[in-house]
Coordinates of C-alpha atoms and ligand atoms in Angstrom, one line a residue:
M1 CA -16.6 6.7 16.7
E2 CA -19.2 9.3 15.9
G3 CA -22.9 8.8 15.1
T4 CA -23.5 6.5 12.2
E5 CA -19.9 6.5 10.8
E6 CA -19.0 3.3 12.5
F7 CA -15.6 2.6 11.1
V8 CA -12.1 3.6 12.1
V9 CA -9.1 4.1 9.8
T10 CA -5.7 5.1 11.4
P11 CA -2.2 4.1 10.5
W12 CA -2.4 1.4 13.2
E13 CA -6.0 0.2 12.9
V14 CA -8.7 -0.4 10.4
K15 CA -12.0 -1.4 12.1
G16 CA -15.5 -1.9 10.8
K17 CA -16.8 -1.7 7.2
V18 CA -15.0 1.2 5.6
D19 CA -17.2 3.6 3.7
Y20 CA -14.7 5.0 1.2
D21 CA -17.0 7.9 0.2
K22 CA -17.2 9.0 3.8
L23 CA -13.5 8.6 4.2
I24 CA -12.8 11.0 1.4
E25 CA -15.0 13.5 3.2
R26 CA -13.5 12.9 6.6
F27 CA -9.9 13.0 5.3
G28 CA -10.6 15.9 2.9
T29 CA -9.1 14.1 -0.2
Q30 CA -10.4 14.0 -3.8
R31 CA -12.0 11.1 -5.6
I32 CA -10.1 10.0 -8.7
T33 CA -12.5 11.1 -11.4
E34 CA -13.1 9.5 -14.9
N35 CA -11.4 12.7 -16.3
L36 CA -8.3 12.1 -14.3
K37 CA -8.2 8.5 -15.4
E38 CA -8.6 9.5 -19.0
R39 CA -5.7 11.9 -18.6
I40 CA -3.4 9.2 -17.2
K41 CA -4.4 7.0 -20.1
R42 CA -3.5 9.7 -22.5
D43 CA -0.2 10.3 -20.8
V44 CA 1.0 6.7 -20.5
G45 CA -1.2 4.7 -22.9
E46 CA -3.1 2.4 -20.5
L47 CA -4.6 2.1 -17.0
H48 CA -3.5 -0.4 -14.4
T49 CA -6.2 -2.8 -13.2
L50 CA -5.9 -1.3 -9.7
L51 CA -6.9 2.1 -11.2
R52 CA -9.6 0.7 -13.6
R53 CA -11.2 -1.2 -10.7
E54 CA -10.9 1.8 -8.3
V55 CA -8.8 0.1 -5.7
F56 CA -6.8 3.3 -6.0
F57 CA -9.7 5.6 -5.6
S58 CA -8.6 8.8 -4.0
H59 CA -5.8 11.4 -4.2
R60 CA -4.3 14.7 -3.3
D61 CA -2.9 16.9 -6.0
L62 CA -2.6 14.1 -8.6
D63 CA -3.7 16.7 -11.2
L64 CA -0.6 18.9 -10.3
V65 CA 1.6 15.8 -10.6
L66 CA 0.3 15.2 -14.1
N67 CA 0.9 18.9 -14.9
D68 CA 4.5 18.5 -13.9
F69 CA 4.9 15.4 -15.9
E70 CA 3.3 16.9 -19.0
S71 CA 5.4 20.1 -18.8
G72 CA 8.6 18.0 -18.5
K73 CA 9.4 19.1 -14.9
G74 CA 8.8 15.5 -13.7
F75 CA 8.1 14.2 -10.3
Y76 CA 9.3 11.4 -8.0
L77 CA 7.7 8.6 -6.1
Y78 CA 7.9 7.6 -2.5
T79 CA 6.4 4.7 -0.5
G80 CA 7.3 2.5 2.4
R81 CA 6.8 -0.5 4.7
G82 CA 6.8 -1.0 8.4
P83 CA 8.5 -4.4 8.6
S84 CA 6.8 -7.4 10.2
K85 CA 7.7 -11.1 10.2
D86 CA 5.8 -12.0 7.1
M87 CA 4.3 -9.9 4.4
H88 CA 0.8 -10.6 3.1
I89 CA -0.8 -9.9 -0.2
G90 CA -2.3 -6.6 1.0
H91 CA 1.1 -5.2 1.8
L92 CA 2.3 -5.9 -1.7
I93 CA -0.5 -4.1 -3.5
P94 CA 0.9 -0.5 -3.2
F95 CA 4.3 -1.8 -4.4
I96 CA 2.8 -3.4 -7.4
F97 CA 1.1 -0.2 -8.4
T98 CA 4.1 1.8 -7.6
K99 CA 6.2 -0.3 -9.9
W100 CA 3.7 0.4 -12.7
L101 CA 3.9 4.1 -12.0
Q102 CA 7.7 4.1 -12.1
E103 CA 7.8 2.2 -15.3
K104 CA 5.2 4.4 -17.1
F105 CA 6.3 7.8 -15.8
G106 CA 10.1 7.0 -15.6
A107 CA 10.3 8.3 -12.1
N108 CA 12.8 8.0 -9.3
L109 CA 11.5 6.0 -6.3
Y110 CA 12.4 6.0 -2.6
I111 CA 11.2 3.2 -0.4
E112 CA 11.5 3.7 3.3
V113 CA 11.6 0.6 5.5
T114 CA 10.8 1.7 9.0
D115 CA 12.5 -0.8 11.4
D116 CA 12.5 2.1 13.9
E117 CA 8.7 2.7 13.8
K118 CA 7.9 -1.0 14.2
F119 CA 10.2 -1.2 17.2
L120 CA 8.7 1.8 18.8
T121 CA 5.0 0.9 18.3
K122 CA 5.1 -2.8 19.1
Q123 CA 5.8 -3.3 22.7
E124 CA 6.8 -6.9 22.4
V125 CA 9.3 -6.8 19.6
S126 CA 13.1 -6.1 19.8
L127 CA 15.1 -3.8 17.5
E128 CA 17.1 -6.9 16.4
E129 CA 13.9 -8.5 15.2
T130 CA 12.5 -5.5 13.3
R131 CA 16.0 -5.0 11.6
K132 CA 16.0 -8.6 10.6
W133 CA 12.4 -8.5 9.3
A134 CA 13.3 -5.4 7.3
R135 CA 15.9 -7.4 5.3
E136 CA 13.4 -10.2 4.7
N137 CA 10.6 -7.8 3.6
I138 CA 13.0 -5.9 1.3
L139 CA 13.5 -9.1 -0.7
D140 CA 9.7 -9.3 -1.2
I141 CA 9.7 -5.7 -2.3
I142 CA 12.6 -6.1 -4.7
A143 CA 10.8 -9.1 -6.2
V144 CA 8.1 -6.7 -7.5
G145 CA 10.6 -5.6 -10.1
F146 CA 11.6 -2.0 -9.6
D147 CA 14.2 -0.2 -11.8
P148 CA 17.6 -0.8 -10.0
D149 CA 19.1 2.5 -11.2
R150 CA 16.1 4.7 -10.2
T151 CA 15.1 3.1 -6.9
F152 CA 16.6 3.6 -3.5
I153 CA 15.5 1.2 -0.7
F154 CA 16.6 2.2 2.8
Q155 CA 16.2 1.2 6.4
D156 CA 15.7 4.0 8.8
T157 CA 18.2 2.7 11.4
E158 CA 20.9 2.6 8.7
Y159 CA 20.2 5.8 6.7
I160 CA 19.4 8.0 9.7
R161 CA 22.7 9.9 9.6
N162 CA 21.9 11.2 6.1
I163 CA 18.3 12.2 7.0
Y164 CA 18.7 13.4 10.5
P165 CA 19.3 17.1 9.6
L166 CA 16.2 17.2 7.4
A167 CA 14.1 15.3 10.0
L168 CA 15.2 17.9 12.6
K169 CA 13.9 20.7 10.5
I170 CA 10.6 19.0 10.0
A171 CA 10.4 18.1 13.7
K172 CA 10.9 21.7 14.7
K173 CA 7.9 22.7 12.6
L174 CA 5.5 20.1 14.1
N175 CA 4.1 20.9 17.5
F176 CA 3.0 18.3 19.9
S177 CA -0.6 19.2 20.1
E178 CA -1.0 18.9 16.3
V179 CA 0.8 15.5 16.2
R180 CA -1.1 14.3 19.2
A181 CA -4.5 15.2 17.6
T182 CA -3.5 13.6 14.3
F183 CA -2.4 10.3 15.8
G184 CA -4.3 10.1 19.0
F185 CA -1.2 10.0 21.2
D186 CA -1.7 10.0 25.0
P187 CA 0.6 10.6 28.0
S188 CA 1.7 7.0 27.9
T189 CA 3.0 7.2 24.3
N190 CA 6.7 6.7 24.2
I191 CA 8.7 9.7 23.0
G192 CA 10.2 7.8 20.1
S193 CA 6.8 7.5 18.5
I194 CA 6.2 11.2 19.0
F195 CA 9.3 12.1 16.9
Y196 CA 8.8 9.3 14.4
P197 CA 6.4 11.3 12.0
A198 CA 9.3 13.5 11.1
L199 CA 11.1 10.5 9.7
Q200 CA 8.1 9.3 7.7
I201 CA 7.7 12.8 6.3
A202 CA 11.4 13.4 5.4
P203 CA 11.4 11.4 2.1
T204 CA 8.7 13.8 0.8
M205 CA 11.5 16.3 0.7
F206 CA 14.3 14.2 -0.9
E207 CA 14.0 16.2 -4.2
R208 CA 13.0 19.7 -5.1
R209 CA 10.3 18.3 -7.3
R210 CA 6.8 17.2 -6.4
C211 CA 6.6 13.9 -4.6
L212 CA 3.8 11.4 -5.3
I213 CA 3.0 8.7 -2.7
P214 CA 1.1 5.6 -3.7
A215 CA 0.0 3.9 -0.4
G216 CA -3.1 2.7 1.5
I217 CA -5.3 5.5 2.7
D218 CA -4.4 4.6 6.3
Q219 CA -1.1 6.5 5.9
D220 CA -2.8 9.8 4.9
P221 CA -2.5 11.5 8.3
Y222 CA 1.3 11.8 7.8
W223 CA 0.7 13.6 4.5
R224 CA -1.7 16.0 6.1
L225 CA 0.9 17.1 8.5
Q226 CA 3.5 17.4 5.7
R227 CA 1.2 19.6 3.7
D228 CA 0.8 22.0 6.6
I229 CA 4.6 22.6 6.8
A230 CA 6.2 21.8 3.5
E231 CA 6.1 25.2 1.8
S232 CA 7.5 26.9 4.9
L233 CA 10.6 24.7 4.4
G234 CA 10.8 25.4 0.7
Y235 CA 9.3 22.2 -0.6
F236 CA 6.2 21.2 -2.4
K237 CA 3.1 19.9 -0.6
V238 CA 3.2 16.2 -1.1
A239 CA 0.8 14.5 -3.5
A240 CA -0.8 11.1 -2.8
I241 CA -2.7 8.4 -4.5
H242 CA -4.7 6.3 -2.0
S243 CA -5.8 2.7 -2.1
K244 CA -8.6 0.8 -0.4
F245 CA -7.8 -2.1 1.8
F246 CA -7.7 -5.7 0.6
P247 CA -10.3 -7.1 2.9
P248 CA -9.5 -9.9 5.3
L249 CA -10.4 -13.4 4.2
T250 CA -12.9 -13.6 7.0
G251 CA -15.2 -10.9 5.8
I252 CA -15.4 -7.4 4.4
E253 CA -14.7 -5.5 7.6
G254 CA -11.3 -4.2 8.6
K255 CA -8.1 -5.1 6.7
M256 CA -5.9 -8.1 6.3
S257 CA -3.7 -8.3 9.4
S258 CA -0.3 -9.7 9.9
S259 CA -1.2 -10.8 13.4
Q260 CA -4.2 -13.0 12.4
P261 CA -3.1 -15.7 10.0
E262 CA -6.7 -16.8 9.2
T263 CA -7.4 -13.3 7.7
A264 CA -4.4 -13.2 5.3
I265 CA -2.5 -15.0 2.6
Y266 CA 1.2 -14.6 3.3
L267 CA 3.7 -14.4 0.5
N268 CA 5.3 -17.5 1.8
D269 CA 2.1 -19.6 2.2
D270 CA 2.6 -22.8 0.2
P271 CA 0.0 -24.0 -2.3
K272 CA -1.7 -26.4 0.2
T273 CA -2.0 -23.7 2.9
V274 CA -3.4 -21.2 0.3
R275 CA -6.1 -23.8 -0.7
M276 CA -6.9 -24.6 2.9
K277 CA -7.2 -21.0 3.9
I278 CA -9.4 -20.0 1.0
M279 CA -11.7 -23.1 1.3
K280 CA -12.0 -22.7 5.1
Y281 CA -11.9 -19.0 5.8
A282 CA -12.8 -17.0 2.6
F283 CA -16.1 -15.4 3.5
S284 CA -18.7 -16.4 0.9
G285 CA -21.6 -14.5 -0.5
G286 CA -23.2 -17.8 -1.6
Q287 CA -26.3 -19.6 -0.3
P288 CA -26.2 -22.4 2.3
T289 CA -27.1 -25.2 -0.1
V290 CA -26.4 -25.8 -3.8
E291 CA -30.1 -25.9 -4.6
L292 CA -30.7 -22.5 -3.0
H293 CA -27.6 -21.1 -4.7
R294 CA -28.8 -22.2 -8.1
K295 CA -32.2 -20.7 -7.3
L296 CA -31.2 -17.4 -5.6
G297 CA -27.7 -16.8 -6.8
G298 CA -24.7 -15.4 -4.8
N299 CA -23.8 -11.9 -3.7
P300 CA -20.4 -10.8 -5.1
E301 CA -20.4 -7.6 -3.1
V302 CA -19.7 -9.4 0.2
D303 CA -17.8 -12.4 -1.3
V304 CA -14.2 -12.1 -0.4
S305 CA -13.0 -14.5 -3.2
F306 CA -14.9 -12.4 -5.7
I307 CA -13.5 -9.1 -4.3
W308 CA -9.9 -10.3 -4.4
L309 CA -10.4 -11.5 -8.0
Y310 CA -12.0 -8.2 -8.9
Y311 CA -9.5 -6.0 -7.1
F312 CA -6.4 -7.6 -8.7
F313 CA -6.2 -11.3 -9.5
E314 CA -8.5 -11.5 -12.6
D315 CA -7.3 -8.6 -14.7
D316 CA -9.4 -9.4 -17.8
D317 CA -12.3 -7.0 -17.7
R318 CA -14.6 -9.3 -19.8
R319 CA -13.8 -12.4 -17.8
I320 CA -14.5 -10.7 -14.4
K321 CA -17.9 -9.5 -15.7
E322 CA -18.8 -13.0 -16.7
I323 CA -17.7 -14.3 -13.3
E324 CA -19.9 -11.7 -11.6
E325 CA -22.9 -12.4 -13.7
D326 CA -22.5 -16.2 -13.4
Y327 CA -22.2 -15.9 -9.6
R328 CA -25.2 -13.6 -9.2
S329 CA -27.3 -15.8 -11.3
G330 CA -26.3 -19.0 -9.4
R331 CA -24.6 -20.7 -12.4
L332 CA -21.3 -20.4 -10.6
L333 CA -21.0 -22.0 -7.2
T334 CA -19.0 -20.7 -4.3
G335 CA -16.6 -23.7 -4.5
E336 CA -15.9 -23.0 -8.1
L337 CA -15.3 -19.4 -7.4
K338 CA -12.9 -20.2 -4.6
E339 CA -11.1 -22.7 -6.9
M340 CA -10.5 -19.8 -9.4
L341 CA -9.0 -17.7 -6.7
V342 CA -6.8 -20.5 -5.4
E343 CA -5.3 -21.0 -8.8
K344 CA -4.7 -17.3 -9.4
L345 CA -3.1 -16.9 -6.0
N346 CA -0.9 -19.9 -6.3
D347 CA 0.4 -18.9 -9.8
F348 CA 1.1 -15.4 -8.5
L349 CA 2.9 -16.6 -5.4
E350 CA 4.9 -19.1 -7.3
S351 CA 6.4 -16.5 -9.6
H352 CA 6.8 -14.1 -6.7
R353 CA 8.9 -16.6 -4.8
A354 CA 11.1 -17.3 -7.8
R355 CA 11.7 -13.5 -8.2
R356 CA 12.4 -13.3 -4.5
E357 CA 15.2 -15.7 -4.8
E358 CA 16.7 -13.6 -7.6
A359 CA 16.3 -10.5 -5.4
K360 CA 18.9 -11.9 -3.0
K361 CA 21.5 -11.0 -5.6
E362 CA 20.1 -7.5 -6.1
I363 CA 19.7 -6.2 -2.6
G364 CA 23.1 -4.5 -2.6
T365 CA 22.2 -2.6 -5.8
F366 CA 18.9 -1.3 -4.4
M367 CA 20.3 -0.4 -1.0
R368 CA 23.9 0.8 -1.8
T369 CA 25.4 0.6 -5.2
G370 CA 22.7 1.3 -7.8
K371 CA 22.8 4.7 -9.5
L372 CA 20.2 6.4 -7.2
A373 CA 21.3 4.5 -4.1
S374 CA 24.9 5.6 -4.4
E375 CA 23.9 9.2 -5.1
M376 CA 21.8 9.1 -1.9
W377 CA 24.5 7.7 0.3
G378 CA 26.8 10.4 -1.0
K379 CA 24.6 13.3 0.3
T380 CA 23.2 14.6 3.5
L381 CA 19.6 15.8 3.2
D382 CA 18.7 19.1 4.8
Ligands
LIG1 P1 2.7 -0.9 6.5 O1 3.9 -1.8 6.6 O2 1.6 -1.1 7.6 O3 2.0 -1.1 5.1 C1 2.7 -1.0 3.9 C2 1.8 -0.5 2.8 O4 0.7 -1.5 2.6 C3 -0.5 -0.8 2.7 N1 -1.5 -1.8 3.3 C4 -2.5 -2.3 2.6 N2 -2.9 -2.1 1.3 C5 -4.0 -2.8 0.9 N3 -4.7 -3.7 1.7 C6 -4.3 -4.0 2.9 N4 -4.9 -4.9 3.6 C7 -3.1 -3.3 3.4 N5 -2.4 -3.3 4.6 C8 -1.4 -2.4 4.5 C9 -0.3 0.4 3.6 O5 -1.2 1.4 3.5 C10 1.1 0.8 3.1 O6 1.0 1.5 1.9 N6 4.2 3.5 8.4 C11 4.2 2.7 7.2 C12 5.6 2.6 6.6 C13 5.9 3.8 5.7 C14 5.2 4.2 4.5 C15 5.8 5.3 4.0 C16 4.0 3.6 3.9 C17 6.9 4.7 5.8 N7 6.9 5.6 4.8 C18 5.3 6.0 2.9 C19 3.6 4.2 2.7 C20 4.2 5.4 2.2 C21 3.7 1.3 7.5 O7 3.8 0.8 8.7 O8 3.2 0.6 6.4

């Protein structure tokens, strides 16, 4: 960590209070300006809450993607997931936004599920486990509601035969010192992890059109490598739209983490557990006593319940403003604010779980038999 910039964002770790303006500078990306938002609104008629509230806040070449859309060339979408035992709310955010993009822009979508990556980077887990988790996570992903004819979901260990020739061409262009510098590898890093970036880059070259990746900004290092080599392989530099992290329940530093249950709401947490976690762990910007709170008011900027409502769970702009003002003035108490979040979360999770049950019938379509899926199984990428 250098000087005053005391936060870390890598594909494996988010530490400290992330300063997103500094991150834009550090990563060399662009802020999503009001102009760009206006343009999206003109193109598709509305703006998703996650864009209006600047959860998706940064990009690479989004303007070029919009040019391609407006001129009729079109573009495609790509995102992914490194499977773990249980998915949490934060993991679902990029998928929810991706679904909106697919619906509004009518784009093909590729979803890579990296059972290989998780096996390679987590010392203690077996390949059998990551492959099993992949299946479970895919049900949560399907539950988001993608277009079955325009979406292909694949697991690396299954689809590898079709992508291997392309991955090889990518791997030959990436030299070790560049990859090491990008990901901070050291001599003890296993060689599977060193090759893996070629596999995460490959889907950016699935079509001869521009690819747009909606994802958390932690994944950007892969896209930087891609942009250095894509044109030499005859493809477009990848475009990306980056999100901030849903903060852990316990406070605004870092990100929600699968390995610390008190920091996250999992998609399979039952209503009682959700209530208990929010009441017990959600960091509050309120005052220690009701009297003080009424007098001094709360601070929504550090209040995790407020931030979660603002980022996603209260999509009515007027209502969220009211909540903010009431909380600041002390009219709204921490307990009441938490209650609002508990209700929103439980509603969301209940319908998510119902859709997840339905997804069990659709898994074959997304992975094998749907229009895009069967096209993809019928070709070798190179
Ligand atoms: P993974 O499984 O760590 O994360 C999946 C997606 O969720 C985002 N994310 C979050 N977003 C908001 N708040 C959080 N607290 C939070 N935690 C995670 C991640 O940024 C990511 O978008 N290597 C990848 C798998 C992958 C991939 C891709 C991801 C392969 N190809 C293309 C994005 C795009 C991984 O392990 O993601």
